[in-house]
Coordinates of C-alpha atoms in Angstrom, one line a residue:
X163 CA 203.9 21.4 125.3
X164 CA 206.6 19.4 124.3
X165 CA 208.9 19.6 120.9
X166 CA 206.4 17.5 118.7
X167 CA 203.6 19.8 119.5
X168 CA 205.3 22.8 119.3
X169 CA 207.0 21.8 116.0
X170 CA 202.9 20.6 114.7
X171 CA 201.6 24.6 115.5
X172 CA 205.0 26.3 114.4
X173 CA 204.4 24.6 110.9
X174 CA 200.7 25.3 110.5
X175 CA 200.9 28.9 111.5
X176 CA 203.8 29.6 108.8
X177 CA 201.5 27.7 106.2
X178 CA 199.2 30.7 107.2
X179 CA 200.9 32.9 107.3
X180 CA 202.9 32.1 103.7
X181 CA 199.4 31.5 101.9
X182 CA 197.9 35.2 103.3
X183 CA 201.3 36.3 102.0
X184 CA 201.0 34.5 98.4
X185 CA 197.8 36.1 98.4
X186 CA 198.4 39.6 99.2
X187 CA 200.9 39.8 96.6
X188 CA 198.5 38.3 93.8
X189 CA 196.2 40.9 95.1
X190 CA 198.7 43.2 94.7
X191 CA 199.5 42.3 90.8
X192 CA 196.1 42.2 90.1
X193 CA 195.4 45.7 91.3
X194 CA 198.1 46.7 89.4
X195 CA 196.5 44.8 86.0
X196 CA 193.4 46.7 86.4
X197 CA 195.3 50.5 87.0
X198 CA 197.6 49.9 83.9
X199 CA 193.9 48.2 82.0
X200 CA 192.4 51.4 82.4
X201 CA 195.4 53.3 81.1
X202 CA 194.8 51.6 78.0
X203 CA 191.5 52.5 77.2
X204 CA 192.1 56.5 78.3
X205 CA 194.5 56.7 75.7
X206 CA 192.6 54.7 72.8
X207 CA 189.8 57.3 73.7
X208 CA 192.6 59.8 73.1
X209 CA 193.2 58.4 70.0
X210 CA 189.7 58.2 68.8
X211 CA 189.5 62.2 69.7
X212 CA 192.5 63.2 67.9
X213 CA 190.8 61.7 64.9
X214 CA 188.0 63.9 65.2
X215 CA 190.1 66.9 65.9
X216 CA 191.4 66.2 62.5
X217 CA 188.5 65.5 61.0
X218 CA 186.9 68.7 62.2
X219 CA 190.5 70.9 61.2
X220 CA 190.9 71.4 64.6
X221 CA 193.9 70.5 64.2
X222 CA 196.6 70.4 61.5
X223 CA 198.0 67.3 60.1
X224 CA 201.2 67.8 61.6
X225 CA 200.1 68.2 64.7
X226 CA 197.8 65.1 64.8
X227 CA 200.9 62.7 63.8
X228 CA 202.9 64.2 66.7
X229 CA 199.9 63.0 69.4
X230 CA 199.2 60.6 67.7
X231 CA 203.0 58.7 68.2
X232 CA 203.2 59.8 71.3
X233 CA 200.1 58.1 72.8
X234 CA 200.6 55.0 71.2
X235 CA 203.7 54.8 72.7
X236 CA 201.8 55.4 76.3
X237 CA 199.5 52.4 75.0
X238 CA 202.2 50.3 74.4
X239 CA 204.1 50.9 78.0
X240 CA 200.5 50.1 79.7
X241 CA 199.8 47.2 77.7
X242 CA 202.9 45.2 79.0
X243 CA 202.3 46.3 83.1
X244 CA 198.3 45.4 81.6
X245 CA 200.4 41.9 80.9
X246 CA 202.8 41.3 83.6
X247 CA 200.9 39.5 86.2
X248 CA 199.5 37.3 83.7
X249 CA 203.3 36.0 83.0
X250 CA 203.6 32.0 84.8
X251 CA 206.9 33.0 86.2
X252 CA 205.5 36.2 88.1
X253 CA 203.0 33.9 89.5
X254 CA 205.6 31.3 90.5
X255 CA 207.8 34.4 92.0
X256 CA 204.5 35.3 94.4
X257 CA 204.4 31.9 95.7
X258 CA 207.9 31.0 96.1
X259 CA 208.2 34.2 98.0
X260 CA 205.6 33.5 100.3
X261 CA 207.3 30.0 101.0
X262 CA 210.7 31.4 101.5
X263 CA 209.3 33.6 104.2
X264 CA 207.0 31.1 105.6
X265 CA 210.0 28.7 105.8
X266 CA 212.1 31.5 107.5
X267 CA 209.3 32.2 110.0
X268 CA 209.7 28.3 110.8
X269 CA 213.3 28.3 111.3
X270 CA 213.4 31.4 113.3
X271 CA 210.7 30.1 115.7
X272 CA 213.0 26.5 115.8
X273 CA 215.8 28.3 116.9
X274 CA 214.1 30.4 119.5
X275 CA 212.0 28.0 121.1
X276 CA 215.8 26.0 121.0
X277 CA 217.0 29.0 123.0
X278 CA 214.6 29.9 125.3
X279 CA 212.4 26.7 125.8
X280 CA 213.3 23.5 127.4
X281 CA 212.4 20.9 124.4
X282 CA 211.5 17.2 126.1
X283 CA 209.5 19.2 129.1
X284 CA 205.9 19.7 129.7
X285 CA 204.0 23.3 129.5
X286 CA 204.1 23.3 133.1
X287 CA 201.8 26.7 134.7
X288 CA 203.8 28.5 137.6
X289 CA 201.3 26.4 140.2
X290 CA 202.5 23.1 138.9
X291 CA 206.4 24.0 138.9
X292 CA 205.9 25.2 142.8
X293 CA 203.9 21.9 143.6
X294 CA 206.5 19.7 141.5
X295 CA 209.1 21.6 144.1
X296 CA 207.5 20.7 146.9
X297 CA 206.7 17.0 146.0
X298 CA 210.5 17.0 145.1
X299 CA 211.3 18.5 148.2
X300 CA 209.5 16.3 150.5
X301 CA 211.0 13.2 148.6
X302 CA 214.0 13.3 148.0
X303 CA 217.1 10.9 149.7
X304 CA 217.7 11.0 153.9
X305 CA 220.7 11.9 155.2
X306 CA 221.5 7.8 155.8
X307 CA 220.6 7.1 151.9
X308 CA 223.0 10.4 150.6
X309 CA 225.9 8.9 152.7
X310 CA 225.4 5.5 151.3
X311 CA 225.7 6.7 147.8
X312 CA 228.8 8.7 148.7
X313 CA 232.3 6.8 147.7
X314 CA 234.6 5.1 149.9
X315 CA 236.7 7.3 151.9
X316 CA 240.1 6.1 152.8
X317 CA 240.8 6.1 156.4
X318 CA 243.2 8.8 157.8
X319 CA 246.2 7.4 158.7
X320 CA 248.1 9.6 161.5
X321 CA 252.1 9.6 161.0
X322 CA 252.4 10.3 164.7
X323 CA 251.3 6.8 166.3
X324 CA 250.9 8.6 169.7
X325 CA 248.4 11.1 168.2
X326 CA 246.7 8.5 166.6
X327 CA 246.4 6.4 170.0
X328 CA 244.7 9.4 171.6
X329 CA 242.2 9.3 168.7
X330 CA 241.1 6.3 169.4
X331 CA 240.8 6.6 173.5
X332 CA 238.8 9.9 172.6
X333 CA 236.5 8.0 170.3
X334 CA 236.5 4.9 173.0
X335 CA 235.8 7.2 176.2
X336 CA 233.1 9.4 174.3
X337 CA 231.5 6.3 173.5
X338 CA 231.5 5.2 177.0
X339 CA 230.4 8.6 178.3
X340 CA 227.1 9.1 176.0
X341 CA 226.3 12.8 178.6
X342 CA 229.6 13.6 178.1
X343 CA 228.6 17.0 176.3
X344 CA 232.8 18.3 176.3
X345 CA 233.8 15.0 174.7
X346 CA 231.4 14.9 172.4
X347 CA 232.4 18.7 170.9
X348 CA 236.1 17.6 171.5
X349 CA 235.5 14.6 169.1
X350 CA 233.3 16.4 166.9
X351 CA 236.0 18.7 166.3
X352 CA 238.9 16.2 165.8
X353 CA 236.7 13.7 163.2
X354 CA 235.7 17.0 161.3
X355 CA 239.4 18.2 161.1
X356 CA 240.2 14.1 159.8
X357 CA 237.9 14.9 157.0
X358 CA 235.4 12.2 159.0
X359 CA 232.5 14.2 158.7
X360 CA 229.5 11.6 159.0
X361 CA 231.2 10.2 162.5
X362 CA 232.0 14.4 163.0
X363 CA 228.2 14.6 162.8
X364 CA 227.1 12.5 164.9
X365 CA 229.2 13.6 167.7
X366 CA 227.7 16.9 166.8
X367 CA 224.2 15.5 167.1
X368 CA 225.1 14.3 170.6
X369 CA 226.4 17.9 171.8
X370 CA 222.7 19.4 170.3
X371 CA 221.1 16.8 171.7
X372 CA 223.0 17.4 175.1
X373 CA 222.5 21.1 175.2
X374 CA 218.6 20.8 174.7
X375 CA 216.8 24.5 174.3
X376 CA 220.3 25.7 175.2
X377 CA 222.1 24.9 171.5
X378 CA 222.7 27.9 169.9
X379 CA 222.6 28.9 166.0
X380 CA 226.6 28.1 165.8
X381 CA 225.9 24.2 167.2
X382 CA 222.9 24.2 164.7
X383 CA 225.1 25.5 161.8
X384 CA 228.0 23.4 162.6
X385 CA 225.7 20.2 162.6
X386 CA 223.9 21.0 159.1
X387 CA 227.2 21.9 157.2
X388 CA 228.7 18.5 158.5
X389 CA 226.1 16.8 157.5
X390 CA 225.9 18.4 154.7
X391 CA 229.8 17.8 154.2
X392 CA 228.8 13.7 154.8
X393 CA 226.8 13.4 151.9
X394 CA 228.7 15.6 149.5
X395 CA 226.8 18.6 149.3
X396 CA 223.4 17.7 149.3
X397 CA 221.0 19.0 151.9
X398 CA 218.9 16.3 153.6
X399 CA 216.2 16.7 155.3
X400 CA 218.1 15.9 158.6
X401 CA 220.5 19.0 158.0
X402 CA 217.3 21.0 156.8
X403 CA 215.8 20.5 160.4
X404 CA 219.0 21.6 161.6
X405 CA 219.3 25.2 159.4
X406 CA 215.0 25.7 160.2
X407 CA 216.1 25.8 163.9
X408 CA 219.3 27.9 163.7
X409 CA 217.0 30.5 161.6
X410 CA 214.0 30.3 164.1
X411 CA 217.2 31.6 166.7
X412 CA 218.3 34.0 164.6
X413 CA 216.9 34.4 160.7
X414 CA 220.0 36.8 159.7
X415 CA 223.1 34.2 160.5
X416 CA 224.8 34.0 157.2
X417 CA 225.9 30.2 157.4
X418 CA 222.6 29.2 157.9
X419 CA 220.7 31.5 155.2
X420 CA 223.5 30.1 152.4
X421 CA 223.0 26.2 153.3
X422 CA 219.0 27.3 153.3
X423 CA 219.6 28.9 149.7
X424 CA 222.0 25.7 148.7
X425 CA 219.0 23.3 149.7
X426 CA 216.1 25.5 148.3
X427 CA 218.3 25.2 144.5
X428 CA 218.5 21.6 144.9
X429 CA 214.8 21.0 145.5
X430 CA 213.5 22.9 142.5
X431 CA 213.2 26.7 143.5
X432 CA 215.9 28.6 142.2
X433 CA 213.9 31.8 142.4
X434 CA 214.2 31.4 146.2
X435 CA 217.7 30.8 146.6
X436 CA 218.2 33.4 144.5
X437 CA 216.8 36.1 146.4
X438 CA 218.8 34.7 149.8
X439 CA 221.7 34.3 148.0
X440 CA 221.4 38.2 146.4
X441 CA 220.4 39.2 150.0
X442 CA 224.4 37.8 151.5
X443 CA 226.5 39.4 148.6
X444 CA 224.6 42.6 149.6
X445 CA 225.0 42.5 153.2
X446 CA 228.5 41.2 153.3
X447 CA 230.8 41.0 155.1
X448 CA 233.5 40.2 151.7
X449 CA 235.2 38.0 153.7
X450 CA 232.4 35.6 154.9
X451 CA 233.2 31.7 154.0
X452 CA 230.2 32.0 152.0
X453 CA 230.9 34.7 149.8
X454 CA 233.4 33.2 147.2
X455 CA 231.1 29.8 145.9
X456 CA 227.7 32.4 146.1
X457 CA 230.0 34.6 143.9
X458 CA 230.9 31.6 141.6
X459 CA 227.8 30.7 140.9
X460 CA 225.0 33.3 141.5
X461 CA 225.3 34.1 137.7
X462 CA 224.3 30.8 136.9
X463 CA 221.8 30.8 139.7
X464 CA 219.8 34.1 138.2
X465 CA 219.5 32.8 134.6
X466 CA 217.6 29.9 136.4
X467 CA 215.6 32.1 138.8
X468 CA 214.9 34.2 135.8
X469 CA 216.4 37.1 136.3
X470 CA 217.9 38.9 133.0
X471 CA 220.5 41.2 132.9
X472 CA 221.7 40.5 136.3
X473 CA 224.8 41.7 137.6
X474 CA 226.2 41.1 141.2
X475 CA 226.8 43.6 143.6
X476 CA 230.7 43.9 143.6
X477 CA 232.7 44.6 146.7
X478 CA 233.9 48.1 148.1
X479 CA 236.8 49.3 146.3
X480 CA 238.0 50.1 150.1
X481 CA 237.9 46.6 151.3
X482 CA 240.0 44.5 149.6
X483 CA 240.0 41.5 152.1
X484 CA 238.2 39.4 150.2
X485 CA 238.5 36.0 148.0
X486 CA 240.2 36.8 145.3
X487 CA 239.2 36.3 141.3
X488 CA 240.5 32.7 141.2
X489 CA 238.9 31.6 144.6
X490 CA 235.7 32.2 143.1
X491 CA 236.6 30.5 139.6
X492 CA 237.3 27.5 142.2
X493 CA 234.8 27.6 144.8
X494 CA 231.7 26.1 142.8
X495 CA 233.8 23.0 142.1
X496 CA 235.7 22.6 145.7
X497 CA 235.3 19.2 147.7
X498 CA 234.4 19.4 151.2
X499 CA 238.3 19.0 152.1
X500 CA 239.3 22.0 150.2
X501 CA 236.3 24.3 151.2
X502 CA 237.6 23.6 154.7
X503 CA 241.6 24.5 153.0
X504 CA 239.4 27.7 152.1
X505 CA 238.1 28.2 155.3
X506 CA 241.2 28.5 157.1
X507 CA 242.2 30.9 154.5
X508 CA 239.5 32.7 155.4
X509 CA 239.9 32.5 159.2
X510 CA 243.7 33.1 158.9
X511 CA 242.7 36.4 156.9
X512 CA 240.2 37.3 159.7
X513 CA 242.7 37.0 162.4
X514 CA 245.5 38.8 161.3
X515 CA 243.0 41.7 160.1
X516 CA 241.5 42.0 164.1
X517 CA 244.9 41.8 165.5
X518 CA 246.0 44.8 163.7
X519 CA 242.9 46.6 162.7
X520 CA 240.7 45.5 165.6
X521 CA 236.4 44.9 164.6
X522 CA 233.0 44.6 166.4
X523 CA 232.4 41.6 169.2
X524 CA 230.6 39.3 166.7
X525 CA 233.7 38.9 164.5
X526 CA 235.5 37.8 167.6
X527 CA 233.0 35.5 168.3
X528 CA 233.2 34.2 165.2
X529 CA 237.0 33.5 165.0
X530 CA 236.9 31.9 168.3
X531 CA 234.2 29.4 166.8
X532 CA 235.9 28.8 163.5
X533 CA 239.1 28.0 165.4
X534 CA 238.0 25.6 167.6
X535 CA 235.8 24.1 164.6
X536 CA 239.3 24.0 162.8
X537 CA 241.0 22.2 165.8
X538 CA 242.8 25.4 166.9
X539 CA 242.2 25.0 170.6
X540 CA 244.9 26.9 171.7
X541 CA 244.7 29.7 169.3
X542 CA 240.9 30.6 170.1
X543 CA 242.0 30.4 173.9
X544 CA 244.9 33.5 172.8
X545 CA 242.0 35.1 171.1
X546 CA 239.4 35.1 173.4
X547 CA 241.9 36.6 176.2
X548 CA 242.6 38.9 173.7
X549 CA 239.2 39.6 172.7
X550 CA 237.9 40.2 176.5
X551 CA 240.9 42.6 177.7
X552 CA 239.4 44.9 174.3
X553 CA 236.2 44.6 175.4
X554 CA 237.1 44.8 179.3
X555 CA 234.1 47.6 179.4
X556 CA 231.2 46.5 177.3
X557 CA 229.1 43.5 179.0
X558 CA 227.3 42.7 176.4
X559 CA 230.1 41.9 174.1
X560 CA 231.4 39.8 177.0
X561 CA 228.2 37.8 177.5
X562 CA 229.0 37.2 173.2
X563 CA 232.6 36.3 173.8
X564 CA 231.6 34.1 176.7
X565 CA 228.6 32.0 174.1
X566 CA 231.2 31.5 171.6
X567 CA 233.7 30.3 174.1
X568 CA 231.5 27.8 175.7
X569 CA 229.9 26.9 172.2
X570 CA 234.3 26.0 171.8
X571 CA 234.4 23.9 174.8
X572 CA 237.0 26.4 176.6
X573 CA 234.7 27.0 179.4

């Protein structure tokens, strides 16, 4: 229903409602006529008997005077509520009530429907909204068409001429090598840490492509958020495919489940992304990349899911390793290039924590992939020594470390 319609019904029902309310109240003056009308006549008939009291010496003279002032006065006082309703203004004051209230009704139910309704839309049932969503969702722009629209970025210009030179043989062999699978993650790597994230994706495409059934949910991951990075944010169908098959490998990676949430509030289902979105703040861990922009916005997020009353779940008061009050003021309005300035925050936090307070396989693994994503070649090689001399006597933490290091390139 849109505004027009609304405002149509809004305005008859308080005309209803305001001419059932006029008319209660005349009702109610008119029941009051007839009460104080029927006071009258008892005390004439009062009147009427105290002259026959007299008459009959009943009564003395003295006696008779007394009643008789004293129920003409109750005549009098019954006579004027008799006369009341019948006054123009009282009838104007019953209908100009009514209005007032009718007119209030009206207003209220403006600013409610102002509120709580969305004036310019359709009355759209909960089928229709899930089928707009999905009409939405299989439409919307490709990958090619989001990068398109992106602005210009300026080329990176290296201040070391000799770094810059390797650049371009990297780029110039890999492109002469097309099965090269540790040139292509070597120059995925390097375009990603240039902020070149379309050409960063593609040579990430290439390493998936290379690795077949054997890409794991990091490769996957790592291809959908530089896409993702490409086009500014949006999630294409092309980094959708990606996320679908990092989840069919494993449906609890928290990369993937965020970028799936991200996508699922971009194509109309806010409810959905809600609950994923809910589900990571709850399982943690605090200092996830993902946690501070989920933080930032997830308010938001549940008034348009519908949630009311919502409050997040906040983090241990014992672990205090997470982002901090102002990174999630600025995490819903970062650019790609300073979520990754986050995300070495992040991974600089993560390190120094294992170093001193040590943690379970899979956060090693992660570090090791985050710093080779970040460029760090030679840090994730220290870590990864580090990480399998702790580890020495549990195998299947080494068959972790060894994924992550060959998901790296340093094997």
């Amino acid at each position: 229903m849109d505004i027009w319609g609304f405002g149509i019904i809004a305005a008859g029902l308080a005309l209803v409602v305001s001419a059932l309310l006029a008319a209660a109240l005349r009702a109610g003056r008119a029941q009051a006529q007839s009460a104080a009308s029927y006071d009258v006549q008892i005390y004439r008939d009062q009147l009427a008997e105290v002259e026959r009291d007299l008459a009959r010496g009943t009564i003395n003279a003295e006696d008779a005077a007394r009643v008789r002032t004293e129920v003409s006065r109750r005549i009098l006082a019954a006579d004027a509520d008799a006369r009341l309703p019948n006054d123009a203004k009282a009838g104007r004051g019953s209908v100009g009530l009514a209005l007032g209230l009718g007119a209030l009704l009206l207003v209220g139910s403006g600013v409610l429907y102002w509120q709580l309704g969305a004036p310019g839309y359709g009355d759209l049932s909960l089928k229709s909204r899930i089928e707009m969503a999905a009409e939405r969702r299989a439409d919307r722009p490709t990958q090619e068409q989001a990068e398109a629209a992106q602005p210009p970025v300026p080329e990176t210009q290296e201040n070391n001429a000799e770094y810059a030179a390797l650049i371009e043989q990297l780029r110039s062999a890999v492109a002469g090598r097309p099965d090269d699978l540790q040139g292509h993650i070597l120059l995925a790597q390097t375009e990603a840490r240039l902020g070149n994230y379309g050409h960063a994706a593609d040579a990430q495409a290439a390493v998936v492509r290379l690795k077949g059934d054997d890409a794991s949910v990091a490769d996957l991951t790592t291809l959908a958020e530089l896409l993702i990075y490409a086009a500014g944010g949006y999630v294409s169908p092309s980094a959708e495919d990606a996320l679908r098959r990092a989840l069919n490998i494993d449906d609890t990676d928290g990369s993937a489940r965020f970028y799936w949430g991200e996508m699922l509030i971009q194509t109309g289902r806010p409810d959905l992304g809600f609950r994923l979105w809910d589900g990571l703040l709850r399982a943690g861990p605090e200092d996830a990349p993902w946690m501070a922009p989920i933080r930032a916005r997830i308010p938001e997020l549940a008034e348009m899911a519908g949630v009311n009353g919502y409050t997040p779940p906040q983090p241990a008061q014992a672990d205090q390793r997470g982002p901090s009050q102002q990174d999630m003021d600025n995490a819903a309005a970062m650019t790609p290039q300073e979520r990754m300035q986050m995300i070495e925050g992040m991974v600089s936090s993560l390190s120094d924590r294992l170093a001193t307070e040590g943690g379970p396989a899979t956060e090693w693994a992660r570090l090791i992939t985050a710093l080779s994503v970040l460029g760090r070649q030679d840090d994730a090689r220290a870590v990864l020594v580090d990480a399998r001399a702790t580890f020495a006597d549990d195998p299947t933490a080494l068959d972790r470390l060894t994924g992550a290091a060959e998901q790296a390139g340093l094997e």
